[in-house]
PDB file of C-alpha atoms in Angstrom:
ATOM      1  CA  MET S1476     319.239 136.332 151.134  1.00 93.00           C
ATOM      2  CA  ILE S1477     318.828 138.752 147.986  1.00 96.00           C
ATOM      3  CA  GLU S1478     316.078 140.898 149.783  1.00 97.00           C
ATOM      4  CA  LEU S1479     318.479 142.031 152.524  1.00 96.00           C
ATOM      5  CA  LEU S1480     320.974 143.830 149.520  1.00 98.00           C
ATOM      6  CA  LEU S1481     318.035 145.623 148.059  1.00 98.00           C
ATOM      7  CA  PRO S1482     315.279 148.223 148.983  1.00 97.00           C
ATOM      8  CA  ALA S1483     311.623 147.550 149.969  1.00 97.00           C
ATOM      9  CA  ASP S1484     310.332 148.495 146.617  1.00 97.00           C
ATOM     10  CA  VAL S1485     312.261 145.935 144.774  1.00 98.00           C
ATOM     11  CA  SER S1486     310.078 142.546 145.138  1.00 98.00           C
ATOM     12  CA  CYS S1487     312.358 139.691 145.739  1.00 98.00           C
ATOM     13  CA  ALA S1488     312.092 135.935 145.507  1.00 98.00           C
ATOM     14  CA  ALA S1489     314.730 133.254 146.287  1.00 97.00           C
ATOM     15  CA  THR S1490     314.756 129.415 146.666  1.00 96.00           C
ATOM     16  CA  ARG S1491     317.520 126.632 147.034  1.00 94.00           C
ATOM     17  CA  ALA S1492     315.290 123.915 145.442  1.00 91.00           C
ATOM     18  CA  GLU S1493     317.256 122.701 142.351  1.00 89.00           C
ATOM     19  CA  THR S1494     314.019 121.951 140.418  1.00 89.00           C
ATOM     20  CA  VAL S1495     310.141 122.623 140.370  1.00 90.00           C
ATOM     21  CA  PRO S1496     307.159 120.932 139.280  1.00 89.00           C
ATOM     22  CA  GLU S1497     306.384 119.932 135.949  1.00 87.00           C
ATOM     23  CA  GLY S1498     303.664 122.594 134.334  1.00 87.00           C
ATOM     24  CA  THR S1499     305.750 125.694 135.927  1.00 91.00           C
ATOM     25  CA  LEU S1500     306.950 126.794 132.774  1.00 94.00           C
ATOM     26  CA  PHE S1501     304.622 128.528 130.173  1.00 95.00           C
ATOM     27  CA  PRO S1502     304.469 126.640 126.612  1.00 96.00           C
ATOM     28  CA  GLU S1503     306.656 129.652 125.153  1.00 96.00           C
ATOM     29  CA  GLU S1504     309.159 129.086 127.773  1.00 95.00           C
ATOM     30  CA  GLU S1505     309.199 125.479 127.406  1.00 94.00           C
ATOM     31  CA  ALA S1506     309.972 125.895 123.673  1.00 95.00           C
ATOM     32  CA  LEU S1507     313.228 127.896 124.461  1.00 94.00           C
ATOM     33  CA  VAL S1508     314.641 125.091 126.553  1.00 93.00           C
ATOM     34  CA  ALA S1509     312.870 121.983 124.768  1.00 92.00           C
ATOM     35  CA  LYS S1510     316.276 120.867 123.531  1.00 93.00           C
ATOM     36  CA  SER S1511     318.523 121.555 126.385  1.00 93.00           C
ATOM     37  CA  VAL S1512     320.015 119.470 129.264  1.00 94.00           C
ATOM     38  CA  ALA S1513     318.440 118.625 132.343  1.00 92.00           C
ATOM     39  CA  LYS S1514     320.660 121.149 134.605  1.00 92.00           C
ATOM     40  CA  ARG S1515     319.833 123.982 131.902  1.00 92.00           C
ATOM     41  CA  ARG S1516     315.973 123.381 132.229  1.00 92.00           C
ATOM     42  CA  ASN S1517     316.094 123.243 136.102  1.00 93.00           C
ATOM     43  CA  ASP S1518     317.999 126.515 136.044  1.00 93.00           C
ATOM     44  CA  PHE S1519     315.681 128.163 133.600  1.00 94.00           C
ATOM     45  CA  ALA S1520     312.413 126.971 135.373  1.00 95.00           C
ATOM     46  CA  THR S1521     313.699 127.844 138.589  1.00 96.00           C
ATOM     47  CA  ALA S1522     314.696 130.941 138.326  1.00 96.00           C
ATOM     48  CA  ARG S1523     311.338 131.689 136.297  1.00 96.00           C
ATOM     49  CA  ALA S1524     309.428 130.319 139.194  1.00 96.00           C
ATOM     50  CA  CYS S1525     311.234 132.716 141.380  1.00 97.00           C
ATOM     51  CA  ALA S1526     310.218 135.522 138.906  1.00 98.00           C
ATOM     52  CA  ARG S1527     306.545 135.035 139.017  1.00 97.00           C
ATOM     53  CA  ARG S1528     306.807 135.243 143.119  1.00 97.00           C
ATOM     54  CA  ALA S1529     308.472 138.434 142.699  1.00 98.00           C
ATOM     55  CA  MET S1530     305.865 139.399 139.911  1.00 98.00           C
ATOM     56  CA  ALA S1531     302.809 138.686 142.710  1.00 98.00           C
ATOM     57  CA  GLY S1532     304.995 140.705 145.162  1.00 97.00           C
ATOM     58  CA  LEU S1533     304.256 143.829 142.789  1.00 98.00           C
ATOM     59  CA  GLY S1534     300.492 142.871 142.493  1.00 97.00           C
ATOM     60  CA  LEU S1535     301.153 141.487 139.007  1.00 97.00           C
ATOM     61  CA  PRO S1536     299.732 138.465 137.023  1.00 97.00           C
ATOM     62  CA  PRO S1537     301.984 135.538 136.161  1.00 96.00           C
ATOM     63  CA  VAL S1538     303.373 135.800 132.735  1.00 97.00           C
ATOM     64  CA  ALA S1539     306.115 134.436 130.587  1.00 97.00           C
ATOM     65  CA  VAL S1540     309.615 135.440 131.205  1.00 97.00           C
ATOM     66  CA  LEU S1541     310.982 135.083 127.523  1.00 96.00           C
ATOM     67  CA  HIS S1542     314.909 136.397 127.011  1.00 92.00           C
ATOM     68  CA  GLY S1543     316.443 138.708 124.739  1.00 88.00           C
ATOM     69  CA  HIS S1544     320.480 138.593 123.484  1.00 85.00           C
ATOM     70  CA  ARG S1545     322.926 137.474 125.563  1.00 80.00           C
ATOM     71  CA  GLY S1546     319.845 135.542 127.884  1.00 83.00           C
ATOM     72  CA  ARG S1547     318.486 139.133 129.232  1.00 90.00           C
ATOM     73  CA  PRO S1548     315.173 138.327 130.454  1.00 95.00           C
ATOM     74  CA  LEU S1549     312.142 140.422 128.669  1.00 96.00           C
ATOM     75  CA  TRP S1550     309.888 142.197 131.569  1.00 97.00           C
ATOM     76  CA  PRO S1551     306.670 143.048 130.783  1.00 95.00           C
ATOM     77  CA  GLU S1552     306.245 146.649 129.982  1.00 96.00           C
ATOM     78  CA  GLY S1553     306.711 149.247 133.115  1.00 97.00           C
ATOM     79  CA  ILE S1554     309.063 146.319 134.950  1.00 98.00           C
ATOM     80  CA  VAL S1555     312.633 146.181 135.258  1.00 98.00           C
ATOM     81  CA  GLY S1556     314.333 143.116 136.840  1.00 98.00           C
ATOM     82  CA  SER S1557     317.172 140.576 136.998  1.00 98.00           C
ATOM     83  CA  LEU S1558     317.635 136.986 137.418  1.00 98.00           C
ATOM     84  CA  THR S1559     320.431 134.567 138.855  1.00 97.00           C
ATOM     85  CA  HIS S1560     320.920 131.204 139.259  1.00 95.00           C
ATOM     86  CA  CYS S1561     323.922 128.753 140.652  1.00 95.00           C
ATOM     87  CA  ASN S1562     324.389 125.435 142.416  1.00 92.00           C
ATOM     88  CA  GLY S1563     322.355 125.945 145.792  1.00 92.00           C
ATOM     89  CA  TYR S1564     320.524 129.468 144.838  1.00 96.00           C
ATOM     90  CA  ARG S1565     318.310 131.005 142.286  1.00 97.00           C
ATOM     91  CA  ALA S1566     316.709 134.427 142.718  1.00 98.00           C
ATOM     92  CA  ALA S1567     314.630 137.296 141.202  1.00 98.00           C
ATOM     93  CA  ALA S1568     314.419 140.811 141.744  1.00 98.00           C
ATOM     94  CA  LEU S1569     311.702 143.050 140.337  1.00 98.00           C
ATOM     95  CA  ALA S1570     310.699 146.760 140.677  1.00 98.00           C
ATOM     96  CA  ARG S1571     308.646 149.378 138.877  1.00 98.00           C
ATOM     97  CA  ALA S1572     310.160 151.415 136.300  1.00 98.00           C
ATOM     98  CA  THR S1573     308.851 154.462 138.027  1.00 98.00           C
ATOM     99  CA  ASP S1574     310.856 153.571 141.011  1.00 98.00           C
ATOM    100  CA  VAL S1575     314.203 152.048 139.333  1.00 98.00           C
ATOM    101  CA  LEU S1576     315.707 152.908 136.179  1.00 98.00           C
ATOM    102  CA  SER S1577     317.752 149.277 136.300  1.00 98.00           C
ATOM    103  CA  LEU S1578     319.007 146.872 138.475  1.00 98.00           C
ATOM    104  CA  GLY S1579     321.375 143.822 138.722  1.00 98.00           C
ATOM    105  CA  ILE S1580     321.692 140.628 141.120  1.00 98.00           C
ATOM    106  CA  ASP S1581     323.965 137.464 141.113  1.00 98.00           C
ATOM    107  CA  ALA S1582     324.645 134.898 143.117  1.00 98.00           C
ATOM    108  CA  GLU S1583     327.721 132.307 143.031  1.00 97.00           C
ATOM    109  CA  PRO S1584     328.853 129.780 145.125  1.00 95.00           C
ATOM    110  CA  HIS S1585     331.566 130.931 147.741  1.00 94.00           C
ATOM    111  CA  ALA S1586     334.636 129.372 146.476  1.00 93.00           C
ATOM    112  CA  PRO S1587     337.579 130.403 144.773  1.00 92.00           C
ATOM    113  CA  LEU S1588     337.521 130.986 141.033  1.00 92.00           C
ATOM    114  CA  PRO S1589     338.956 128.350 138.616  1.00 89.00           C
ATOM    115  CA  SER S1590     342.385 128.647 137.825  1.00 83.00           C
ATOM    116  CA  GLY S1591     343.185 131.273 135.204  1.00 90.00           C
ATOM    117  CA  VAL S1592     339.615 133.038 135.399  1.00 93.00           C
ATOM    118  CA  ARG S1593     340.824 135.300 138.145  1.00 92.00           C
ATOM    119  CA  GLU S1594     343.341 137.171 135.702  1.00 93.00           C
ATOM    120  CA  LEU S1595     340.881 137.549 132.801  1.00 94.00           C
ATOM    121  CA  VAL S1596     337.889 139.186 134.909  1.00 95.00           C
ATOM    122  CA  THR S1597     340.137 141.750 137.312  1.00 95.00           C
ATOM    123  CA  LEU S1598     342.371 144.410 136.852  1.00 96.00           C
ATOM    124  CA  PRO S1599     345.812 144.764 138.231  1.00 96.00           C
ATOM    125  CA  ALA S1600     344.550 147.374 140.735  1.00 96.00           C
ATOM    126  CA  GLU S1601     341.820 145.158 141.768  1.00 96.00           C
ATOM    127  CA  ARG S1602     344.186 142.208 142.317  1.00 94.00           C
ATOM    128  CA  GLU S1603     346.223 144.315 144.615  1.00 94.00           C
ATOM    129  CA  ARG S1604     343.236 145.358 146.691  1.00 94.00           C
ATOM    130  CA  ILE S1605     341.775 141.923 147.454  1.00 92.00           C
ATOM    131  CA  GLY S1606     345.354 140.243 148.183  1.00 91.00           C
ATOM    132  CA  PRO S1607     345.955 136.721 146.970  1.00 90.00           C
ATOM    133  CA  PRO S1608     343.419 133.886 146.458  1.00 88.00           C
ATOM    134  CA  ALA S1609     342.268 132.219 149.828  1.00 85.00           C
ATOM    135  CA  PRO S1610     342.908 128.727 150.482  1.00 82.00           C
ATOM    136  CA  GLU S1611     339.717 126.958 150.334  1.00 80.00           C
ATOM    137  CA  GLY S1612     338.408 125.712 153.988  1.00 76.00           C
ATOM    138  CA  THR S1613     340.183 128.268 155.972  1.00 76.00           C
ATOM    139  CA  GLY S1614     337.235 130.647 156.786  1.00 80.00           C
ATOM    140  CA  GLU S1615     338.619 133.405 154.507  1.00 88.00           C
ATOM    141  CA  ILE S1616     336.464 135.506 152.069  1.00 92.00           C
ATOM    142  CA  HIS S1617     337.065 134.339 148.818  1.00 94.00           C
ATOM    143  CA  TYR S1618     337.011 138.419 147.298  1.00 95.00           C
ATOM    144  CA  ASP S1619     337.593 137.054 143.851  1.00 95.00           C
ATOM    145  CA  ARG S1620     334.839 135.196 143.837  1.00 96.00           C
ATOM    146  CA  VAL S1621     332.658 138.353 145.387  1.00 97.00           C
ATOM    147  CA  LEU S1622     334.253 140.605 142.740  1.00 97.00           C
ATOM    148  CA  PHE S1623     333.271 138.433 139.599  1.00 97.00           C
ATOM    149  CA  SER S1624     329.632 138.173 141.189  1.00 98.00           C
ATOM    150  CA  ALA S1625     329.861 142.090 141.894  1.00 98.00           C
ATOM    151  CA  LYS S1626     331.040 142.719 137.975  1.00 98.00           C
ATOM    152  CA  GLU S1627     327.761 140.387 136.844  1.00 97.00           C
ATOM    153  CA  SER S1628     325.702 142.521 138.816  1.00 98.00           C
ATOM    154  CA  VAL S1629     327.138 145.614 137.509  1.00 98.00           C
ATOM    155  CA  PHE S1630     327.007 144.227 133.424  1.00 97.00           C
ATOM    156  CA  LYS S1631     323.010 143.107 134.494  1.00 97.00           C
ATOM    157  CA  THR S1632     322.426 146.899 135.687  1.00 98.00           C
ATOM    158  CA  TRP S1633     324.467 148.431 132.569  1.00 97.00           C
ATOM    159  CA  TYR S1634     323.186 146.174 129.785  1.00 96.00           C
ATOM    160  CA  PRO S1635     319.299 146.543 129.464  1.00 95.00           C
ATOM    161  CA  VAL S1636     319.957 150.373 129.518  1.00 96.00           C
ATOM    162  CA  THR S1637     322.795 150.936 127.371  1.00 96.00           C
ATOM    163  CA  GLY S1638     322.470 147.790 124.956  1.00 93.00           C
ATOM    164  CA  VAL S1639     326.182 147.850 124.839  1.00 94.00           C
ATOM    165  CA  GLU S1640     328.571 144.995 126.009  1.00 93.00           C
ATOM    166  CA  LEU S1641     330.832 145.669 128.976  1.00 95.00           C
ATOM    167  CA  ASP S1642     333.456 143.469 129.575  1.00 95.00           C
ATOM    168  CA  PHE S1643     334.987 142.464 133.372  1.00 95.00           C
ATOM    169  CA  VAL S1644     338.318 144.708 132.836  1.00 95.00           C
ATOM    170  CA  GLN S1645     335.927 147.807 132.034  1.00 97.00           C
ATOM    171  CA  ALA S1646     334.822 148.248 135.503  1.00 97.00           C
ATOM    172  CA  ASP S1647     337.222 149.137 138.852  1.00 98.00           C
ATOM    173  CA  LEU S1648     335.570 147.589 141.570  1.00 98.00           C
ATOM    174  CA  THR S1649     336.523 148.777 145.293  1.00 97.00           C
ATOM    175  CA  PHE S1650     334.982 146.770 148.538  1.00 96.00           C
ATOM    176  CA  GLN S1651     333.875 147.904 151.800  1.00 94.00           C
ATOM    177  CA  ARG S1652     332.420 145.958 154.828  1.00 91.00           C
ATOM    178  CA  THR S1653     329.717 146.689 156.873  1.00 89.00           C
ATOM    179  CA  ASP S1654     329.418 143.993 159.492  1.00 83.00           C
ATOM    180  CA  GLY S1655     331.792 145.282 162.140  1.00 77.00           C
ATOM    181  CA  ALA S1656     335.085 144.053 160.281  1.00 72.00           C
ATOM    182  CA  ASP S1657     337.702 145.949 159.063  1.00 68.00           C
ATOM    183  CA  ASP S1658     337.755 146.533 155.286  1.00 60.00           C
ATOM    184  CA  GLY S1659     341.023 144.651 155.245  1.00 61.00           C
ATOM    185  CA  ASP S1660     339.823 141.548 157.193  1.00 62.00           C
ATOM    186  CA  GLY S1661     339.616 138.557 155.065  1.00 65.00           C
ATOM    187  CA  ARG S1662     337.597 136.377 157.648  1.00 65.00           C
ATOM    188  CA  LEU S1663     334.067 135.488 157.903  1.00 67.00           C
ATOM    189  CA  PRO S1664     332.790 136.740 161.436  1.00 59.00           C
ATOM    190  CA  HIS S1665     329.904 135.593 163.315  1.00 52.00           C
ATOM    191  CA  GLY S1666     331.076 131.813 163.520  1.00 55.00           C
ATOM    192  CA  GLY S1667     332.586 131.968 160.153  1.00 57.00           C
ATOM    193  CA  THR S1668     329.074 131.840 158.132  1.00 66.00           C
ATOM    194  CA  ALA S1669     328.352 135.404 157.356  1.00 83.00           C
ATOM    195  CA  ALA S1670     329.826 138.544 155.885  1.00 91.00           C
ATOM    196  CA  GLU S1671     328.689 141.598 154.212  1.00 94.00           C
ATOM    197  CA  GLY S1672     329.516 145.108 152.575  1.00 95.00           C
ATOM    198  CA  THR S1673     329.183 147.623 150.033  1.00 97.00           C
ATOM    199  CA  PHE S1674     331.072 148.379 147.082  1.00 98.00           C
ATOM    200  CA  THR S1675     331.693 151.014 144.121  1.00 98.00           C
ATOM    201  CA  ALA S1676     332.105 149.951 140.536  1.00 98.00           C
ATOM    202  CA  ARG S1677     333.914 152.918 138.540  1.00 98.00           C
ATOM    203  CA  LEU S1678     333.083 152.150 134.842  1.00 97.00           C
ATOM    204  CA  LEU S1679     335.826 152.772 132.616  1.00 97.00           C
ATOM    205  CA  LEU S1680     333.389 152.632 129.549  1.00 96.00           C
ATOM    206  CA  THR S1681     330.772 155.310 130.069  1.00 94.00           C
ATOM    207  CA  ASP S1682     327.535 156.002 129.057  1.00 96.00           C
ATOM    208  CA  PRO S1683     325.087 159.184 129.639  1.00 96.00           C
ATOM    209  CA  ALA S1684     322.150 156.980 130.782  1.00 96.00           C
ATOM    210  CA  LEU S1685     323.903 155.595 133.531  1.00 97.00           C
ATOM    211  CA  PRO S1686     326.166 157.372 136.090  1.00 97.00           C
ATOM    212  CA  THR S1687     330.119 156.655 135.950  1.00 97.00           C
ATOM    213  CA  THR S1688     329.960 154.829 139.450  1.00 97.00           C
ATOM    214  CA  LEU S1689     327.505 152.574 140.384  1.00 98.00           C
ATOM    215  CA  HIS S1690     327.039 151.413 143.867  1.00 98.00           C
ATOM    216  CA  GLY S1691     326.521 147.879 145.110  1.00 98.00           C
ATOM    217  CA  GLN S1692     326.045 145.534 148.112  1.00 98.00           C
ATOM    218  CA  TRP S1693     327.152 142.103 148.953  1.00 98.00           C
ATOM    219  CA  ARG S1694     326.379 139.297 151.243  1.00 96.00           C
ATOM    220  CA  ILE S1695     327.979 135.898 151.716  1.00 95.00           C
ATOM    221  CA  GLU S1696     325.763 133.746 154.045  1.00 93.00           C
ATOM    222  CA  ASP S1697     325.475 129.566 154.025  1.00 91.00           C
ATOM    223  CA  GLY S1698     328.160 128.937 151.099  1.00 92.00           C
ATOM    224  CA  ILE S1699     326.646 131.755 148.804  1.00 96.00           C
ATOM    225  CA  VAL S1700     327.998 135.161 147.612  1.00 97.00           C
ATOM    226  CA  ALA S1701     324.973 137.469 146.651  1.00 98.00           C
ATOM    227  CA  THR S1702     325.929 140.665 145.087  1.00 98.00           C
ATOM    228  CA  SER S1703     323.256 143.699 143.616  1.00 98.00           C
ATOM    229  CA  VAL S1704     323.136 147.172 141.974  1.00 98.00           C
ATOM    230  CA  LEU S1705     320.516 149.516 141.701  1.00 98.00           C
ATOM    231  CA  VAL S1706     320.213 152.856 140.087  1.00 98.00           C
ATOM    232  CA  ARG S1707     316.953 155.168 140.405  1.00 97.00           C
ATOM    233  CA  PRO S1708     315.536 156.736 137.605  1.00 97.00           C
ATOM    234  CA  ASP S1709     316.548 160.407 139.432  1.00 94.00           C
ATOM    235  CA  TRP S1710     320.136 159.502 139.538  1.00 95.00           C
ATOM    236  CA  LYS S1711     321.373 162.715 138.075  1.00 89.00           C
ATOM    237  CA  ASP S1712     319.275 164.636 140.598  1.00 86.00           C
ATOM    238  CA  SER S1713     321.270 162.701 143.193  1.00 76.00           C
ATOM    239  CA  GLU S1714     324.441 163.384 141.787  1.00 71.00           C
ATOM    240  CA  GLY S1715     324.287 166.831 141.218  1.00 56.00           C
ATOM    241  CA  SER S1716     322.811 167.027 145.342  1.00 48.00           C
TER     242      SER S1716
END
């Protein structure tokens, strides 16, 4: 699903498997999760298995993917990318730095946010735009979860370039639909299985290395929300045109 949200020069790999065979991790990766619980080890390993497949898509040999501050994946020189994992879905997206300045992907279960989280991660204007939380099991889009995922993709795009923390309330997001439904329509089309669209993120914290507005895509399919953001190296030329 994540490959539907990114251009062809981004190599994507995804799986719905919860585990991978023993020996998938490099020794230096094993050391990072040696004392972790099984779920953390499985999330770590399956995401890195996806990363290795995405590397192959770029013609790169498989290498270990360690992590830096806040768990940011450390990619080979000249490569940018992003990882995501949630129950039922793991994915990696990689590109050459000559083609992409930065990108972020995220996946979440398509379900309402836990009680109290919505107010912590949204601005009042966003809550007004997305409306009240949708009850579970009604066939409606859980825009609070889509928004949460989109902000994760925004952060994953922002942080590797700036090295600065970006809070959830430092980006103001607006959503559009591209699946034939009206922007204000909160129901899933196509028999209740899929919906998709775009979003814009107006950054309330700015940095000259990135545009003040980021653009992304979202999709809901088979119970999973996936989002992506991508910035090209020549974004300044594009803004001026």
